[in-house]
Structures are given as C-alpha cells and as structure tokens.
PDB file of C-alpha atoms in Angstrom:
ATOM      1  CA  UNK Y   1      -4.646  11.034  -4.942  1.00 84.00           C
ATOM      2  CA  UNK Y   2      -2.385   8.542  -3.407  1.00 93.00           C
ATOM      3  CA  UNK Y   3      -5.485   5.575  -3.883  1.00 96.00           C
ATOM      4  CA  UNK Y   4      -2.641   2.489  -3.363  1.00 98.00           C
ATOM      5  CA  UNK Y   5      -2.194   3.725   0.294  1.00 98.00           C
ATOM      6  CA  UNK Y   6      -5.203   4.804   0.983  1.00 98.00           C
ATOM      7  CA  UNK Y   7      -7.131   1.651  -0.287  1.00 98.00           C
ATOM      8  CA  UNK Y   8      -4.370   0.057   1.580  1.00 98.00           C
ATOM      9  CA  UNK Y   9      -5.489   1.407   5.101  1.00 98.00           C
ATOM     10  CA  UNK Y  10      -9.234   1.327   4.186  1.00 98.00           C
ATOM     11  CA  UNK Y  11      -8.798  -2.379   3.947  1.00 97.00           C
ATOM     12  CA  UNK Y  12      -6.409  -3.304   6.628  1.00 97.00           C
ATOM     13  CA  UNK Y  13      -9.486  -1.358   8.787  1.00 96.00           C
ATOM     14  CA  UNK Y  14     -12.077  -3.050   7.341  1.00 94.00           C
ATOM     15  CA  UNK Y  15     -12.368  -5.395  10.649  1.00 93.00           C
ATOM     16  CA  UNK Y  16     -14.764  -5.893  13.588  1.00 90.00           C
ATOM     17  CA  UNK Y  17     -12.218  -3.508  15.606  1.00 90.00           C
ATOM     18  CA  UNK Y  18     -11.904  -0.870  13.021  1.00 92.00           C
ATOM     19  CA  UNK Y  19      -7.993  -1.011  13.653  1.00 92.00           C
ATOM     20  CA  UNK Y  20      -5.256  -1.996  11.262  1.00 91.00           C
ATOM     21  CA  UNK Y  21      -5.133  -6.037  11.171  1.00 86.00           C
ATOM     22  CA  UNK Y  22      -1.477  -5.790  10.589  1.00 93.00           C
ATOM     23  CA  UNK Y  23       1.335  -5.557  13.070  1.00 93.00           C
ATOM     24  CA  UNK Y  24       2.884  -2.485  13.069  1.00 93.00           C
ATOM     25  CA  UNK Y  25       6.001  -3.232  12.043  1.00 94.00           C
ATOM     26  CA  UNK Y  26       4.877  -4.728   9.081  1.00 96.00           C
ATOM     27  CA  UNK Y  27       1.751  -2.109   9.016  1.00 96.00           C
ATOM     28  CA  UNK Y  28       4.976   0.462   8.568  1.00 97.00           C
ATOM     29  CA  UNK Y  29       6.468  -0.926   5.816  1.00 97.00           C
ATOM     30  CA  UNK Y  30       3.946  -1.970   3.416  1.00 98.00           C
ATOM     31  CA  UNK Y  31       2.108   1.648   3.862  1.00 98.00           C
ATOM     32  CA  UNK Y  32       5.759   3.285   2.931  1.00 98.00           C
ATOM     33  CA  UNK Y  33       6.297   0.589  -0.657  1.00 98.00           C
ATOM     34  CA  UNK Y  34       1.934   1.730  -0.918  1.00 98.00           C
ATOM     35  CA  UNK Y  35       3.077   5.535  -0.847  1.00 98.00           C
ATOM     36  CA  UNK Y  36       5.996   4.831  -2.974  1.00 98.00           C
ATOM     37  CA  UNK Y  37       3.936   3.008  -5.991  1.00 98.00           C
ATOM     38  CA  UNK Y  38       1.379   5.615  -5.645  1.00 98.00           C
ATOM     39  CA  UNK Y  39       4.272   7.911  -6.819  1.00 98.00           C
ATOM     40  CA  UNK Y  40       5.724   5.511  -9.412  1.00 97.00           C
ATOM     41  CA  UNK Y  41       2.083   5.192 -11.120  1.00 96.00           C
ATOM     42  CA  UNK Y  42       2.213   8.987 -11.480  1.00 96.00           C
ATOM     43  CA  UNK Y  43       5.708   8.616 -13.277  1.00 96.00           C
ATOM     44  CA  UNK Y  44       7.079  10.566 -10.481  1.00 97.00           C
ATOM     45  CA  UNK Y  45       9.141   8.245  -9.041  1.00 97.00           C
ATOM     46  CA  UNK Y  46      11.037   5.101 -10.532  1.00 97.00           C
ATOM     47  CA  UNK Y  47      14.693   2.705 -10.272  1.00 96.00           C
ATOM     48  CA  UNK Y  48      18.009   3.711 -11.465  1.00 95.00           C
ATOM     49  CA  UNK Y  49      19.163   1.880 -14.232  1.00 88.00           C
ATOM     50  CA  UNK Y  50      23.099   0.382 -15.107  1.00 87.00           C
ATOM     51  CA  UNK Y  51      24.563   2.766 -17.549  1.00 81.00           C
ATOM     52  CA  UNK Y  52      22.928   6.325 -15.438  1.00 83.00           C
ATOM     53  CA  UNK Y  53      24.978   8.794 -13.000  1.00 84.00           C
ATOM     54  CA  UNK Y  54      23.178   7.570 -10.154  1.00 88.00           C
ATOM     55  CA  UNK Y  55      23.989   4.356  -8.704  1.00 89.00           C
ATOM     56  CA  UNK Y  56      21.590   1.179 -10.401  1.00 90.00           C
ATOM     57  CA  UNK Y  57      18.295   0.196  -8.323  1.00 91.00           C
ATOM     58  CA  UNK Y  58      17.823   3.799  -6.532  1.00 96.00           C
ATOM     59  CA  UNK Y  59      14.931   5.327  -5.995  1.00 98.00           C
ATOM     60  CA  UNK Y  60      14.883   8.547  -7.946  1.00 97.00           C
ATOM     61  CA  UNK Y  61      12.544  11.153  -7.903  1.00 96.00           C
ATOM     62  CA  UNK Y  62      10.886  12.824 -11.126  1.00 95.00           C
ATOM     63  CA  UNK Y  63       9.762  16.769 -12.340  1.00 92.00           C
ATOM     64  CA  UNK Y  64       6.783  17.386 -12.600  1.00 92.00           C
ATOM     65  CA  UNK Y  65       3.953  19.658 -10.562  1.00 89.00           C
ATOM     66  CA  UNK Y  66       3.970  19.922  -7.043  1.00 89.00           C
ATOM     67  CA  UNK Y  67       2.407  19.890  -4.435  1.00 88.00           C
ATOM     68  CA  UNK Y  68       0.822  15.950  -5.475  1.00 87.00           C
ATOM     69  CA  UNK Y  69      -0.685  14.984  -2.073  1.00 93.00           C
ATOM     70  CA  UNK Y  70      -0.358  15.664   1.762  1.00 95.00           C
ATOM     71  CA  UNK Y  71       0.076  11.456   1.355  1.00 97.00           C
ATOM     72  CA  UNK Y  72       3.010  11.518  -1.357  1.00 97.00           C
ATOM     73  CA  UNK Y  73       4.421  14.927  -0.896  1.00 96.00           C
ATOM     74  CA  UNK Y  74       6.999  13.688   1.953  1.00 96.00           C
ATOM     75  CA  UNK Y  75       8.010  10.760   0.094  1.00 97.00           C
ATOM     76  CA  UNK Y  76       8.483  12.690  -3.247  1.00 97.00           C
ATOM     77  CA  UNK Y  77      10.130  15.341  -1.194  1.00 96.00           C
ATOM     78  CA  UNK Y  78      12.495  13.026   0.614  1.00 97.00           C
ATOM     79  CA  UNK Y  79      13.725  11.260  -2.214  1.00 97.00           C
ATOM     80  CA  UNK Y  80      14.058  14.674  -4.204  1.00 96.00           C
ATOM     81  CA  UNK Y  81      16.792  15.271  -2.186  1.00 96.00           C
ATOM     82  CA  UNK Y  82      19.346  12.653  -3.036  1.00 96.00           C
ATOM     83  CA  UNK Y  83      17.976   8.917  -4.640  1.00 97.00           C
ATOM     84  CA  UNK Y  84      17.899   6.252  -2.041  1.00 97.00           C
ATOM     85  CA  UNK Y  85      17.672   2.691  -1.984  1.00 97.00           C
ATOM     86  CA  UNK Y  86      14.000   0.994  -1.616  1.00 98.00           C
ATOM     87  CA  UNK Y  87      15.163   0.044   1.801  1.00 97.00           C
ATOM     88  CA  UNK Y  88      16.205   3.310   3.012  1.00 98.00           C
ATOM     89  CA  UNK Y  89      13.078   5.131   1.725  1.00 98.00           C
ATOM     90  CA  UNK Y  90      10.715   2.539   3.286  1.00 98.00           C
ATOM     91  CA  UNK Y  91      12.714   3.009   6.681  1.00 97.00           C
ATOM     92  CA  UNK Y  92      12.574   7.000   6.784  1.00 97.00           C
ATOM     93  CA  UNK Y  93       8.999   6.991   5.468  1.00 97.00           C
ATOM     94  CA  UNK Y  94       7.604   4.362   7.998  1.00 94.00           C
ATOM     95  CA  UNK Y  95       7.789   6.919  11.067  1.00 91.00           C
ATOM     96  CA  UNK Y  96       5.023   8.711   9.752  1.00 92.00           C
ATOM     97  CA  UNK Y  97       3.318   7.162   7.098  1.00 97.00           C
ATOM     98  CA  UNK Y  98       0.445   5.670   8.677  1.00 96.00           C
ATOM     99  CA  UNK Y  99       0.046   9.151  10.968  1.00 95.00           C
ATOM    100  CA  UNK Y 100      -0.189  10.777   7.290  1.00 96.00           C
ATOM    101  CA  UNK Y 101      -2.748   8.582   5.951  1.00 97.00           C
ATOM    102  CA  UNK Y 102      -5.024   8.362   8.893  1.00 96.00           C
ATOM    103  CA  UNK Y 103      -4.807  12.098   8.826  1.00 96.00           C
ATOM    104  CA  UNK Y 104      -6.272  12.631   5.735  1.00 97.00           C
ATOM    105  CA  UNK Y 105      -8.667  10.323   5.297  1.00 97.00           C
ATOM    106  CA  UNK Y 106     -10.047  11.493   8.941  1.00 96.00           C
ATOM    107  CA  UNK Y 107      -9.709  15.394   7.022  1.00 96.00           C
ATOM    108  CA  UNK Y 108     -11.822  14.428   4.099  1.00 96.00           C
ATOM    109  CA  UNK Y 109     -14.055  12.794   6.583  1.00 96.00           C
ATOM    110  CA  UNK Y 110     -14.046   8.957   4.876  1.00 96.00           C
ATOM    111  CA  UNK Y 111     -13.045   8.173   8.343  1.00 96.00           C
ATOM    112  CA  UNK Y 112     -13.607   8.770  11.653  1.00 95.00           C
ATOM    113  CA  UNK Y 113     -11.087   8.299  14.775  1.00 92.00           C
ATOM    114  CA  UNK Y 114     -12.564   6.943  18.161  1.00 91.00           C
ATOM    115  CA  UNK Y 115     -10.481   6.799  20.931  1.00 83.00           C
ATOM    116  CA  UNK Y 116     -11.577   4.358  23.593  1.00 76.00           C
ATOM    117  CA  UNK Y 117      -9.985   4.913  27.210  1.00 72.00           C
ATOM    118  CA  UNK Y 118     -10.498   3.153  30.878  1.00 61.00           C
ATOM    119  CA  UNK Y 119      -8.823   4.138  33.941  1.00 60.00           C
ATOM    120  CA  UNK Y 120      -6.188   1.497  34.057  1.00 60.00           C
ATOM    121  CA  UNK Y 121      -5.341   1.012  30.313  1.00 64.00           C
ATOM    122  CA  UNK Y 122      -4.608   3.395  26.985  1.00 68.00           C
ATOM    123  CA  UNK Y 123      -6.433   1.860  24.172  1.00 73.00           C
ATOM    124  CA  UNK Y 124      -5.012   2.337  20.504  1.00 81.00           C
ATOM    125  CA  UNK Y 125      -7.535   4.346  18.663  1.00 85.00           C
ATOM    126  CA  UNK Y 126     -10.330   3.002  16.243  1.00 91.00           C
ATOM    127  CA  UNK Y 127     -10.785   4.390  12.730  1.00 93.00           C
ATOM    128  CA  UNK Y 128     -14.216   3.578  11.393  1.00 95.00           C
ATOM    129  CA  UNK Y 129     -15.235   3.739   8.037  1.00 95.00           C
ATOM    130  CA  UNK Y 130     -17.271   6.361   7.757  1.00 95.00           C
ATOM    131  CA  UNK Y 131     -18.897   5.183   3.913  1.00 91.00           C
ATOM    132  CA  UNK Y 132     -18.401   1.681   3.388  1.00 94.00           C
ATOM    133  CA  UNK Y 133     -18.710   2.165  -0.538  1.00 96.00           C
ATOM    134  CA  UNK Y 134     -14.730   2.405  -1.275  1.00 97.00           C
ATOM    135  CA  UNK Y 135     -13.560  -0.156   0.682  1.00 97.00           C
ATOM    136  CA  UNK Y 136     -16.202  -2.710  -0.456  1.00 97.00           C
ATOM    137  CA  UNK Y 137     -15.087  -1.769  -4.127  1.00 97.00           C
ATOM    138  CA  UNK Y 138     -11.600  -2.151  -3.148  1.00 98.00           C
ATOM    139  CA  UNK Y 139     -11.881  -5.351  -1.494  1.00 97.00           C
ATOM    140  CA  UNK Y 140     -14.267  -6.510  -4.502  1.00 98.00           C
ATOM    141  CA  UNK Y 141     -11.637  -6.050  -7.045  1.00 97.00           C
ATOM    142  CA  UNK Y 142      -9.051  -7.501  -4.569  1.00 98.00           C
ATOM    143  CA  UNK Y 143     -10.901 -11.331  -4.784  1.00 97.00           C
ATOM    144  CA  UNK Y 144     -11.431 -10.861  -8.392  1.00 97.00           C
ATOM    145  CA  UNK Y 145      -8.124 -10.748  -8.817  1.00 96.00           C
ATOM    146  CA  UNK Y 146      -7.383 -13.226  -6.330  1.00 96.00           C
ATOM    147  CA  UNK Y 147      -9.872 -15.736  -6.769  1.00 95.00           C
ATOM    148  CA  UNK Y 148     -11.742 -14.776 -10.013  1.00 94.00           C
ATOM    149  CA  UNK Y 149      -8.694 -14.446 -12.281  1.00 89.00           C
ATOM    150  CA  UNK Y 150      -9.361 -11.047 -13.534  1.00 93.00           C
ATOM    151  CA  UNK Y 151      -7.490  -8.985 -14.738  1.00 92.00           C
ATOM    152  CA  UNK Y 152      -6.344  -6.357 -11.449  1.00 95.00           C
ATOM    153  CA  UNK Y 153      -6.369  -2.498 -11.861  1.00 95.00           C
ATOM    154  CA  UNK Y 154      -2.817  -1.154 -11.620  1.00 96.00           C
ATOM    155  CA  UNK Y 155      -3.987   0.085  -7.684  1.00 97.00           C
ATOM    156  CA  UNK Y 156      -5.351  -3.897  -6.747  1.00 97.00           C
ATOM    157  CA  UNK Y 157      -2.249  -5.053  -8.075  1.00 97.00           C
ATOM    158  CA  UNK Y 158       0.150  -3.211  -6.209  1.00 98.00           C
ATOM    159  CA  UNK Y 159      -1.923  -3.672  -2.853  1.00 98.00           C
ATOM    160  CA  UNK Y 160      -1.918  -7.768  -3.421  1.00 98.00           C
ATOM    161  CA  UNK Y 161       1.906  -7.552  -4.412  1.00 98.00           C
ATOM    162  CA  UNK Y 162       3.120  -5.267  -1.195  1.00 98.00           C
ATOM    163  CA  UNK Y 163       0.893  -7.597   1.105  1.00 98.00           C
ATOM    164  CA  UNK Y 164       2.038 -10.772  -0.084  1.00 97.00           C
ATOM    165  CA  UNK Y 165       5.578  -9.314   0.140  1.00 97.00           C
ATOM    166  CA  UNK Y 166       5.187  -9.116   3.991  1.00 97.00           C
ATOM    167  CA  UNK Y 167       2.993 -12.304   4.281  1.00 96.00           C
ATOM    168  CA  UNK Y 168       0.152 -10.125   5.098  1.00 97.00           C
ATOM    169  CA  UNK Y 169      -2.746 -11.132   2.513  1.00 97.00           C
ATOM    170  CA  UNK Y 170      -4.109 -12.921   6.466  1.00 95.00           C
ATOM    171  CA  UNK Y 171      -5.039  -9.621   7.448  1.00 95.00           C
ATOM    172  CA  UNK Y 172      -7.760  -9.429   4.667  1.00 95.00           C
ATOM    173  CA  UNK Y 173      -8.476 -13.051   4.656  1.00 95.00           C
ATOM    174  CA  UNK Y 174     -10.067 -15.839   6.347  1.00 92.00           C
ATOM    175  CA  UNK Y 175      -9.264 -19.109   4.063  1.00 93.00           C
ATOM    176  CA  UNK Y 176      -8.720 -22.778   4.457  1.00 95.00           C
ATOM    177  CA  UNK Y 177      -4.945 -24.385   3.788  1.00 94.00           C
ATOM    178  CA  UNK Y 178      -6.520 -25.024  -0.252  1.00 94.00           C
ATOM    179  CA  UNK Y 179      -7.520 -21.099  -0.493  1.00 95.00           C
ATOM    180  CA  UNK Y 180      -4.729 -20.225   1.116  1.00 96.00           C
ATOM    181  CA  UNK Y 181      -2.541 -22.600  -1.608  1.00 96.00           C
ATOM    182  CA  UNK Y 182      -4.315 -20.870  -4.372  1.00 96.00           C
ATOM    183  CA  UNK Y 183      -3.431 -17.256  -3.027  1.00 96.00           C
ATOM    184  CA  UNK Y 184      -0.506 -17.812  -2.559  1.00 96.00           C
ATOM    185  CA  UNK Y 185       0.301 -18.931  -6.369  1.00 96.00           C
ATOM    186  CA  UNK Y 186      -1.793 -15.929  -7.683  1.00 96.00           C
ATOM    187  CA  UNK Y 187      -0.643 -13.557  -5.481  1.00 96.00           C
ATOM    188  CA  UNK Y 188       3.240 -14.577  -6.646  1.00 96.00           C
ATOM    189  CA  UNK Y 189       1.746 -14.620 -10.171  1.00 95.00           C
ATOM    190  CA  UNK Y 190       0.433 -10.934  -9.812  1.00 96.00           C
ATOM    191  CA  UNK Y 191       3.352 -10.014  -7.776  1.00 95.00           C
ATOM    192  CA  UNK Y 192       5.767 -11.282 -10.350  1.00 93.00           C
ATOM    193  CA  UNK Y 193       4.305  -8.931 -13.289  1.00 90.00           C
ATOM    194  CA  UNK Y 194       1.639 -11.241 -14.276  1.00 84.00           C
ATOM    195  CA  UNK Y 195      -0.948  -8.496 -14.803  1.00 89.00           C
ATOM    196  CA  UNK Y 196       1.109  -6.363 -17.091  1.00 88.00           C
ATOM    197  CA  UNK Y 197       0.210  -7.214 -20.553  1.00 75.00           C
ATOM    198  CA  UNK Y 198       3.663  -5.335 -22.048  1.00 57.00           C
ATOM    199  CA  UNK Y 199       1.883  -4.876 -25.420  1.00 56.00           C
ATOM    200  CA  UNK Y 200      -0.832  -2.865 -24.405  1.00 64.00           C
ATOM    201  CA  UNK Y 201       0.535  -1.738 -21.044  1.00 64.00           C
ATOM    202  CA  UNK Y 202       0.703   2.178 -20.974  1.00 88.00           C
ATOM    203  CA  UNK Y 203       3.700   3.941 -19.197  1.00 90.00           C
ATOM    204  CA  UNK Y 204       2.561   4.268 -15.828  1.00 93.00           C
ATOM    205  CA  UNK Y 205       1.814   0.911 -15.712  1.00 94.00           C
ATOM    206  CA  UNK Y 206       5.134  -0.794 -16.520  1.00 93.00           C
ATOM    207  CA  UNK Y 207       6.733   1.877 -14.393  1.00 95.00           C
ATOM    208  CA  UNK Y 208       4.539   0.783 -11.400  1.00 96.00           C
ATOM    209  CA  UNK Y 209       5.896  -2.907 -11.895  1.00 95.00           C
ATOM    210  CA  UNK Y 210       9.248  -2.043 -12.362  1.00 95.00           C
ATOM    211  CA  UNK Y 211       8.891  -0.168  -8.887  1.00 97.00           C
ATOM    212  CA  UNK Y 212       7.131  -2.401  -7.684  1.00 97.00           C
ATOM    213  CA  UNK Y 213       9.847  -5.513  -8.215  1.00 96.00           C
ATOM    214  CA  UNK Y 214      12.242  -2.929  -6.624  1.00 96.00           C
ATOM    215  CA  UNK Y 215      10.188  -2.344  -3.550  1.00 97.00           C
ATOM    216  CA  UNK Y 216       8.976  -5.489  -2.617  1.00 97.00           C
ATOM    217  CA  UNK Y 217      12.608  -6.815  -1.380  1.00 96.00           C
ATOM    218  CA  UNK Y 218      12.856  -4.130   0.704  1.00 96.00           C
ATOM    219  CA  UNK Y 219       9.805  -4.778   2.605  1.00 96.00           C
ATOM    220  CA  UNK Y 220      11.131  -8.254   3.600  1.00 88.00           C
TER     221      UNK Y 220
END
C-alpha cells in the first residue's frame, strides 16, 4: 500500500473544490518523492553510498516480491532498470503519477471523479472523498506533528518533509505570519530527521530518512 502518496492526494483534495490545492508542477513532483518514500519505507528502494559500484546518491532499487502496488510498481520498475538520480526519477515519474494515484483510489472506490463541463469551457475534474475517515486521520496526525509536538508516524513525516520541500504546507493550511513562523521551524525540524530517534528507530525507518534527505533536493 503506497499510504505516503495516497494520504498525500487525499489531503491536497481535502478542499471546498475537491481538486488538488497544489499547482501542478509542484503537484508532480512531490507525488513522485511521495511514491518514492513509499518504496524506501518498504526497504525497496534507497541511496548509493561512496565506496559501492554504482555511482554515490543514486536511487537504487531493491529484491524483494513483486508486484508491490499499481502506485509503486512503475517507480520500482523504472529504477530496476538502471539507478538514477532523485532528480531524474522524480522527472520520469511525474508524467503519470498523479493519473496513477487518482486511478486507484477512484478503483477501490475511496474516491469518486466528477467531471463538470459547460459549453464554452473544459473544467478539470473533481475527486471527492468518498469516506472522510482517512483523510481526517491523516490530517489529524499531520497538526500533531505540526503544532502538538508529537512524535509523527514514519507516513506524516514524509508527507510534512516533501511539502515543505516545495513550499507547499499552504495547500493544507490557513495560518497567520506567527503559525506560519512556527511551521516553518517544525516542519525543517521534522524534515531534517528530527523524528528519527536512531536508538530505537527500526530499519525502514532510517532508510525512509535517508531517502528522504536524498529526495527532497530534487523536488526544489
């Protein structure tokens, strides 16, 4: 289950329109680094390192079972043929990604697609949320973590690190300039590594953040 994008999209719909409060160049790229860390929390996916065959900070794919997820499978896939930099991955996986995504979640009917049309304009579609219950838990561990200090879930904090990457924490948020000073510092905090305690933290975890710092430059 790729739950980083997905919870990704849920929330970036969770508006008065029902469509994705992100532009869609930036809607592109943080929905590629979501798919991406969705594979690097399933250890399937994770950076070169100085010293290995393959050239340092590439993104390198990992065995294991296939298929994972009509969501993952074309990253995994892509990068399964040669390793590629974050940068390249997120630019070949934008095309498609949010097409992907919408697709399934429309499949397994969390939400539905609504295509509103006049006779002088094309309207983009709408994707409702179909039950509200996952993206209201999503978005209530997303201001825990923001606001609350709490500890984030591996998923929360790689949603809060890819949108503050692209400066898009606004699409989720309606703040003053103090709450917007405050997210901004925890966001960089969680976005920095801040929520991996490296004593406890198992190996899908650190792998995630070590992704995840890999990633994040590449959606700039």
């Amino acid at each position: 289950m790729a739950q980083i994008a997905e919870d990704m999209f849920l929330l970036l719909l969770d508006n008065a329109d029902a469509q994705p409060g992100l532009d869609r160049s930036r809607r592109g790229r943080v929905l590629s680094g979501a798919v991406l860390l969705d594979l690097a929390l399933l250890c399937r996916v994770r950076p070169s390192m100085n010293g290995e065959a393959v050239a340092p900070g590439r993104l390198v794919a990992l065995a294991g079972p296939m298929p994972l997820d009509p969501i993952m499978d074309p990253a995994f896939e892509l990068l399964a043929r040669r390793p590629l930099t974050p940068a390249a991955a997120v630019s070949k996986l934008r095309r498609g990604v949010q097409d992907n995504i919408a697709g399934f979640l429309e499949h397994t009917g969390q939400i539905r697609r609504v295509q509103l049309q006049s006779k002088r304009f094309h309207h983009p579609p709408s994707w409702p949320v179909v039950n509200r219950e996952r993206v209201t838990q999503a978005r209530a561990a997303l201001l825990s973590a923001l606001f609350d200090k709490e500890p984030p879930t591996p998923q929360t904090a790689a949603i809060i690190s890819l949108l503050h990457a692209v400066d898009g924490l606004g699409a989720l948020l309606s703040l003053n300039d103090r709450g917007w000073r405050w997210v901004h510092m925890r966001a960089s905090e969680i976005a920095g590594g801040g929520w991996v305690d490296e004593s406890e933290a198992a190996l899908p975890e650190m792998n995630l953040a070590v992704t995840a710092s890999a990633v994040r430059p590449a959606l700039t």
